[in-house]
Short mmCIF file of C-alpha atoms in Angstrom, two decimals:
data_model
loop_
_atom_site.label_atom_id
_atom_site.label_comp_id
_atom_site.label_asym_id
_atom_site.label_seq_id
_atom_site.Cartn_x
_atom_site.Cartn_y
_atom_site.Cartn_z
CA MET B 31 10.30 -68.73 -18.78
CA SER B 32 7.27 -66.78 -17.90
CA ASN B 33 6.59 -65.91 -14.48
CA ARG B 34 3.38 -66.89 -13.07
CA CYS B 35 3.67 -64.99 -9.74
CA THR B 36 3.42 -61.27 -9.70
CA ALA B 37 3.93 -59.04 -6.52
CA ALA B 38 1.05 -57.79 -4.87
CA THR B 39 1.63 -54.20 -5.91
CA ALA B 40 2.30 -54.90 -9.54
CA SER B 41 -0.16 -53.52 -11.99
CA LEU B 42 -0.98 -54.72 -15.42
CA VAL B 43 0.75 -52.81 -18.17
CA ASP B 44 -0.08 -54.71 -21.54
CA GLU B 45 -2.41 -57.56 -22.33
CA CYS B 46 -2.68 -59.28 -25.44
CA ARG B 47 -5.58 -61.47 -26.87
CA GLY B 48 -6.30 -62.68 -22.94
CA VAL B 49 -3.05 -64.84 -23.19
CA LEU B 50 -0.19 -62.51 -22.53
CA PHE B 51 -0.06 -60.32 -19.38
CA VAL B 52 2.83 -58.10 -18.57
CA TYR B 53 3.09 -56.45 -15.35
CA SER B 54 4.85 -53.22 -14.18
CA ASP B 55 7.56 -55.14 -11.94
CA GLY B 56 8.50 -56.77 -15.08
CA SER B 57 6.97 -59.95 -14.55
CA ILE B 58 5.14 -61.86 -17.36
CA VAL B 59 2.14 -64.41 -17.25
CA ARG B 60 1.75 -66.23 -20.52
CA LEU B 61 -1.27 -68.97 -20.70
CA PRO B 62 -0.53 -71.91 -22.73
CA LYS B 63 -3.87 -71.90 -24.59
CA PRO B 64 -5.75 -69.27 -26.47
CA SER B 65 -8.63 -67.46 -24.83
CA PHE B 66 -11.08 -68.48 -27.71
CA SER B 67 -12.64 -72.04 -27.91
CA VAL B 68 -12.30 -73.60 -31.41
CA PRO B 69 -12.89 -77.41 -32.01
CA VAL B 70 -10.15 -79.17 -33.85
CA HIS B 71 -11.43 -80.96 -36.90
CA ASP B 72 -9.23 -83.93 -37.09
CA ASP B 73 -11.15 -86.46 -39.42
CA GLY B 74 -8.11 -88.84 -39.81
CA SER B 75 -7.51 -87.82 -43.47
CA VAL B 76 -4.38 -85.90 -42.65
CA VAL B 77 -1.89 -87.51 -40.21
CA TRP B 78 0.59 -85.15 -38.08
CA LYS B 79 3.27 -85.44 -35.63
CA ASP B 80 5.63 -82.98 -33.61
CA VAL B 81 9.24 -82.65 -34.04
CA VAL B 82 11.95 -80.87 -31.96
CA PHE B 83 13.90 -78.59 -34.40
CA ASP B 84 15.88 -76.41 -32.12
CA PRO B 85 16.50 -78.18 -28.71
CA VAL B 86 18.63 -75.17 -27.48
CA HIS B 87 15.36 -73.07 -27.38
CA ASP B 88 12.98 -75.96 -27.00
CA LEU B 89 11.20 -75.14 -30.24
CA SER B 90 9.07 -77.82 -32.20
CA LEU B 91 7.52 -77.84 -35.53
CA ARG B 92 4.17 -79.64 -36.32
CA LEU B 93 4.58 -81.81 -39.52
CA TYR B 94 1.19 -82.73 -41.54
CA LYS B 95 0.78 -85.00 -44.47
CA PRO B 96 -2.22 -86.65 -46.25
CA ALA B 97 -2.97 -90.14 -44.82
CA LEU B 98 -3.49 -91.69 -48.12
CA SER B 99 -0.04 -92.70 -49.77
CA VAL B 100 0.63 -91.26 -53.04
CA SER B 101 2.80 -92.34 -56.13
CA THR B 102 4.56 -89.15 -56.52
CA LYS B 103 6.45 -87.03 -53.92
CA LEU B 104 4.51 -84.16 -52.34
CA PRO B 105 5.56 -80.35 -52.47
CA ILE B 106 6.65 -78.90 -49.00
CA PHE B 107 4.75 -75.85 -47.56
CA TYR B 108 5.60 -74.14 -44.53
CA TYR B 109 2.97 -72.29 -42.61
CA ILE B 110 4.29 -69.73 -40.14
CA HIS B 111 1.72 -68.97 -37.67
CA GLY B 112 0.81 -65.22 -36.59
CA GLY B 113 0.12 -63.20 -33.61
CA GLY B 114 2.14 -60.01 -33.67
CA PHE B 115 5.22 -61.73 -32.54
CA CYS B 116 3.89 -61.99 -28.98
CA VAL B 117 1.13 -64.70 -28.76
CA GLY B 118 0.32 -67.91 -31.02
CA SER B 119 1.43 -71.25 -31.39
CA ARG B 120 1.61 -74.40 -33.76
CA THR B 121 -0.69 -76.14 -31.31
CA TRP B 122 -3.67 -73.67 -31.14
CA PRO B 123 -6.65 -75.22 -32.86
CA ASN B 124 -7.14 -72.35 -35.46
CA CYS B 125 -3.63 -73.03 -36.72
CA GLN B 126 -3.85 -76.61 -36.69
CA ASN B 127 -7.37 -76.57 -38.62
CA TYR B 128 -5.86 -74.54 -41.05
CA CYS B 129 -2.96 -76.93 -41.59
CA PHE B 130 -5.13 -79.88 -41.84
CA LYS B 131 -6.92 -77.96 -44.86
CA LEU B 132 -3.69 -77.04 -46.38
CA ALA B 133 -2.21 -80.52 -46.40
CA SER B 134 -5.67 -81.85 -47.64
CA GLU B 135 -6.33 -79.12 -50.39
CA LEU B 136 -2.71 -78.56 -51.65
CA GLN B 137 -1.76 -82.24 -51.43
CA ALA B 138 1.40 -81.19 -49.61
CA VAL B 139 3.56 -81.80 -46.59
CA ILE B 140 2.90 -79.05 -44.22
CA ILE B 141 5.43 -77.60 -41.77
CA SER B 142 4.31 -75.59 -39.11
CA PRO B 143 7.13 -74.26 -36.77
CA ASP B 144 6.86 -72.51 -33.52
CA TYR B 145 9.20 -69.52 -32.59
CA ARG B 146 10.28 -67.64 -29.56
CA LEU B 147 7.90 -65.09 -28.75
CA ALA B 148 8.10 -61.23 -27.37
CA PRO B 149 8.68 -59.72 -24.87
CA GLU B 150 10.60 -62.41 -23.41
CA ASN B 151 12.36 -62.79 -26.85
CA ARG B 152 12.26 -59.56 -29.10
CA LEU B 153 13.09 -59.35 -32.42
CA PRO B 154 14.90 -60.70 -34.29
CA ALA B 155 14.47 -63.87 -32.25
CA ALA B 156 11.48 -65.01 -34.28
CA ILE B 157 13.24 -64.45 -37.67
CA GLU B 158 16.38 -66.36 -36.74
CA ASP B 159 13.87 -69.28 -35.52
CA GLY B 160 12.03 -69.37 -38.68
CA TYR B 161 15.43 -69.65 -40.43
CA MET B 162 16.53 -72.37 -38.29
CA ALA B 163 13.11 -74.28 -39.03
CA VAL B 164 14.25 -74.18 -42.71
CA LYS B 165 17.62 -75.33 -41.90
CA TRP B 166 16.15 -78.21 -40.18
CA LEU B 167 14.58 -79.30 -43.28
CA GLN B 168 18.06 -79.20 -45.02
CA ALA B 169 19.49 -81.38 -42.32
CA GLN B 170 16.73 -83.98 -42.91
CA ALA B 171 17.43 -83.77 -46.94
CA VAL B 172 21.09 -84.78 -46.15
CA ALA B 173 20.89 -87.02 -43.07
CA ASN B 174 22.11 -90.53 -43.12
CA GLU B 175 19.25 -91.55 -40.96
CA PRO B 176 16.55 -89.08 -41.80
CA ASP B 177 12.96 -89.24 -40.49
CA THR B 178 11.39 -91.31 -43.09
CA TRP B 179 7.87 -90.17 -42.03
CA LEU B 180 8.94 -87.07 -44.03
CA THR B 181 11.70 -88.10 -46.60
CA GLU B 182 9.44 -90.89 -48.05
CA VAL B 183 6.71 -88.42 -49.23
CA ALA B 184 8.44 -85.11 -49.55
CA ASP B 185 9.88 -83.40 -52.46
CA PHE B 186 12.93 -81.44 -51.06
CA GLY B 187 13.18 -79.42 -54.57
CA LYS B 188 9.60 -77.99 -54.28
CA VAL B 189 9.49 -75.97 -51.10
CA PHE B 190 7.28 -73.01 -50.45
CA ILE B 191 7.40 -70.80 -47.63
CA SER B 192 4.10 -69.09 -46.38
CA GLY B 193 3.38 -67.01 -43.14
CA ASP B 194 0.42 -65.52 -41.76
CA SER B 195 0.62 -61.80 -40.20
CA ALA B 196 3.72 -61.95 -38.23
CA GLY B 197 4.54 -65.28 -39.86
CA GLY B 198 4.30 -63.27 -43.14
CA ASN B 199 6.99 -61.11 -42.10
CA ILE B 200 9.24 -63.73 -41.12
CA ALA B 201 8.58 -65.19 -44.69
CA HIS B 202 9.74 -61.84 -46.20
CA ASN B 203 13.00 -61.81 -44.17
CA LEU B 204 13.51 -65.45 -45.16
CA ALA B 205 12.90 -64.52 -48.91
CA VAL B 206 15.49 -61.55 -48.52
CA ARG B 207 18.15 -63.70 -46.45
CA LEU B 208 18.09 -66.91 -48.69
CA LYS B 209 17.65 -64.98 -52.00
CA ALA B 210 16.56 -66.40 -55.49
CA GLY B 211 17.48 -70.20 -55.89
CA SER B 212 18.21 -70.58 -51.80
CA LEU B 213 21.51 -72.07 -52.78
CA GLU B 214 22.60 -72.24 -49.22
CA LEU B 215 19.93 -74.70 -48.62
CA ALA B 216 20.92 -77.27 -51.26
CA PRO B 217 19.52 -79.74 -52.05
CA VAL B 218 16.52 -78.12 -50.73
CA ARG B 219 14.98 -75.66 -53.19
CA VAL B 220 12.54 -72.91 -52.20
CA ASN B 221 10.19 -72.00 -55.24
CA GLY B 222 8.16 -69.27 -53.69
CA TYR B 223 7.08 -67.51 -50.87
CA ILE B 224 3.21 -66.61 -49.76
CA LEU B 225 2.78 -63.64 -47.36
CA LEU B 226 -0.78 -63.75 -46.08
CA ALA B 227 -1.51 -60.24 -44.61
CA PRO B 228 1.99 -59.74 -43.52
CA PHE B 229 2.79 -57.85 -40.52
CA PHE B 230 4.86 -54.73 -41.36
CA GLY B 231 5.06 -51.36 -39.69
CA GLY B 232 6.63 -47.94 -39.99
CA THR B 233 6.60 -44.73 -37.90
CA VAL B 234 4.50 -42.73 -40.55
CA ARG B 235 1.05 -44.21 -40.45
CA LYS B 236 -0.72 -45.57 -43.46
CA LYS B 237 -4.23 -44.51 -44.62
CA SER B 238 -5.89 -47.99 -43.71
CA GLU B 239 -4.15 -47.72 -40.17
CA ALA B 240 -5.23 -44.40 -39.36
CA GLU B 241 -8.81 -44.82 -40.98
CA GLY B 242 -9.45 -48.34 -39.75
CA PRO B 243 -12.17 -49.06 -37.21
CA ARG B 244 -11.57 -49.38 -33.48
CA GLU B 245 -13.63 -52.55 -33.55
CA ALA B 246 -11.47 -54.30 -36.04
CA PHE B 247 -10.03 -57.77 -35.28
CA LEU B 248 -6.57 -56.25 -35.46
CA ASN B 249 -7.21 -52.63 -34.57
CA LEU B 250 -4.63 -49.79 -34.24
CA GLU B 251 -4.06 -50.02 -30.39
CA LEU B 252 -3.39 -53.80 -30.61
CA ILE B 253 -0.94 -53.26 -33.72
CA ASP B 254 0.95 -50.57 -31.74
CA ARG B 255 0.96 -52.78 -28.59
CA PHE B 256 2.30 -55.91 -30.53
CA TRP B 257 5.16 -53.39 -31.93
CA ARG B 258 5.96 -52.02 -28.58
CA LEU B 259 6.22 -55.39 -27.12
CA SER B 260 8.39 -56.98 -29.99
CA ILE B 261 10.64 -54.51 -31.40
CA PRO B 262 14.41 -54.44 -30.50
CA ILE B 263 14.81 -51.94 -27.36
CA GLY B 264 15.81 -48.69 -28.44
CA GLU B 265 14.68 -49.21 -31.97
CA THR B 266 11.42 -47.91 -33.87
CA THR B 267 9.07 -49.46 -36.23
CA ASP B 268 11.39 -48.19 -38.92
CA HIS B 269 13.76 -50.98 -38.16
CA PRO B 270 14.61 -52.91 -41.34
CA LEU B 271 13.10 -56.17 -40.11
CA ILE B 272 9.80 -54.36 -39.46
CA ASN B 273 9.51 -51.58 -42.35
CA PRO B 274 11.26 -53.26 -45.65
CA PHE B 275 11.39 -49.90 -47.40
CA GLY B 276 12.04 -47.64 -44.30
CA PRO B 277 14.58 -44.69 -44.16
CA VAL B 278 17.32 -46.93 -42.62
CA SER B 279 16.37 -50.18 -44.68
CA PRO B 280 18.90 -51.59 -47.30
CA SER B 281 17.46 -51.34 -50.94
CA LEU B 282 15.94 -54.44 -52.18
CA GLU B 283 16.11 -53.38 -55.81
CA ALA B 284 19.35 -55.34 -56.35
CA VAL B 285 18.11 -58.16 -54.24
CA ASP B 286 17.28 -61.28 -56.64
CA LEU B 287 14.13 -62.81 -55.00
CA ASP B 288 12.04 -65.90 -55.59
CA PRO B 289 8.40 -65.34 -56.77
CA ILE B 290 6.19 -63.93 -53.92
CA LEU B 291 2.37 -63.81 -53.64
CA VAL B 292 1.04 -61.15 -51.16
CA VAL B 293 -2.53 -61.41 -50.07
CA VAL B 294 -4.55 -58.90 -47.93
CA GLY B 295 -7.95 -58.16 -46.83
CA GLY B 296 -9.50 -54.82 -48.09
CA SER B 297 -10.43 -54.16 -44.72
CA ASP B 298 -7.39 -55.16 -42.67
CA LEU B 299 -5.77 -52.18 -41.31
CA LEU B 300 -2.53 -53.70 -42.55
CA LYS B 301 -3.80 -53.50 -46.16
CA ASP B 302 -1.91 -50.51 -47.43
CA ARG B 303 1.49 -51.82 -45.99
CA GLY B 304 0.96 -55.22 -47.93
CA GLU B 305 -0.06 -53.28 -51.13
CA ASP B 306 2.87 -50.86 -50.88
CA TYR B 307 5.11 -53.80 -50.38
CA ALA B 308 4.04 -55.75 -53.41
CA LYS B 309 3.69 -52.58 -55.56
CA THR B 310 7.34 -51.60 -54.63
CA LEU B 311 8.66 -55.02 -55.45
CA GLN B 312 6.97 -55.09 -58.77
CA ASN B 313 8.38 -51.59 -59.67
CA PHE B 314 11.79 -53.21 -58.83
CA GLY B 315 10.94 -55.90 -61.51
CA LYS B 316 10.25 -58.69 -58.95
CA LYS B 317 8.06 -61.35 -59.81
CA VAL B 318 5.33 -60.55 -57.25
CA GLU B 319 1.72 -61.02 -57.42
CA TYR B 320 -0.92 -59.08 -55.30
CA VAL B 321 -4.28 -60.32 -54.57
CA GLU B 322 -6.70 -58.20 -52.33
CA PHE B 323 -10.04 -59.73 -50.92
CA GLU B 324 -12.64 -56.85 -50.91
CA GLY B 325 -14.17 -56.24 -47.50
CA LYS B 326 -12.26 -58.90 -45.56
CA GLN B 327 -10.49 -58.30 -42.22
CA HIS B 328 -7.25 -59.55 -40.91
CA GLY B 329 -7.01 -63.17 -40.49
CA PHE B 330 -10.26 -64.12 -42.67
CA PHE B 331 -9.17 -67.42 -43.91
CA THR B 332 -8.07 -68.89 -40.54
CA ILE B 333 -11.19 -67.40 -38.81
CA ASP B 334 -13.34 -69.26 -41.38
CA PRO B 335 -11.24 -71.69 -43.23
CA ASN B 336 -14.24 -73.01 -44.99
CA SER B 337 -15.60 -69.85 -46.12
CA GLU B 338 -16.19 -68.98 -50.02
CA ASP B 339 -13.06 -66.29 -49.80
CA ALA B 340 -10.92 -68.90 -47.65
CA ASN B 341 -11.68 -71.51 -50.58
CA ARG B 342 -10.69 -68.99 -53.15
CA LEU B 343 -7.44 -68.24 -51.42
CA MET B 344 -6.56 -71.93 -51.47
CA GLN B 345 -7.26 -71.91 -55.22
CA ILE B 346 -4.98 -68.98 -55.63
CA ILE B 347 -2.21 -70.57 -53.52
CA LYS B 348 -2.54 -73.79 -55.60
CA HIS B 349 -2.16 -71.94 -58.77
CA PHE B 350 0.95 -70.21 -57.48
CA ILE B 351 2.40 -73.53 -56.43
CA ALA B 352 1.68 -75.06 -59.70
CA GLU B 353 3.13 -71.92 -61.92
CA ASN B 354 6.48 -71.74 -59.74
CA SER B 355 7.17 -75.69 -59.58
CA SER B 356 8.73 -76.34 -62.75
#
């Protein structure tokens, strides 16, 4: 639990997005709400509720579904929030608004899980929590007394896992762990993964990182700060969970993966890492689609979910789901 009382002599060491404050005496202050004010657009067309999926770590997920009943069961779409592994929540309004839009536009059940955050819980905690959120779905699929709010409308054989930024990193690591067919989740079947501006790193700078503007929404200073606070103690950003193709990372060439869609903004400092990730997997013969939105910064689709580019992205996701649902 975050410490809200700091010694009078403690100085501020790190601050992230006006939410997380780390002090020299090791104390941490974490505010429950984001520093920005965004209204929640809940018009009643999508219904939602919270469910605890990991009581040990007191972690919940938020379920969304279209309010109007349908005759056919709906695909399941995970949306794992971003925040550099250090901030963010399923309850934040930008996350909630995007999930409303996903449920409505995709006509899908949306699952938005929380995960433990750094620096209190460094990696691999967040990735383990992402895995537990998917195992929760399997438990529902086989339960004698499942949650009918979910099971009456959800198609457990048509699951897609998406993640935004740090969530995209989690989605990648789930794809590698579960492998093609996700046999260990039966009867749940993951059909594909959507990595939205995935948060990857490495000790060698990419051109988009080195030359990116300091005023960017996600600038290099903030990228470095997120990694400094979240990587395992004693490790570097070439850790396999952070740099999939780093010098100590196992080769993914022989790993059988489900289809992956990678989306980046052309002006995102993480653009080159996302592009290199997609092209390397394509060269390995994997089914990977790469889409770049020219001139767009990190998180453009949640910052303005009703923009022309965000709407175009939604159509690309719909096409990816349709193409990989058979």
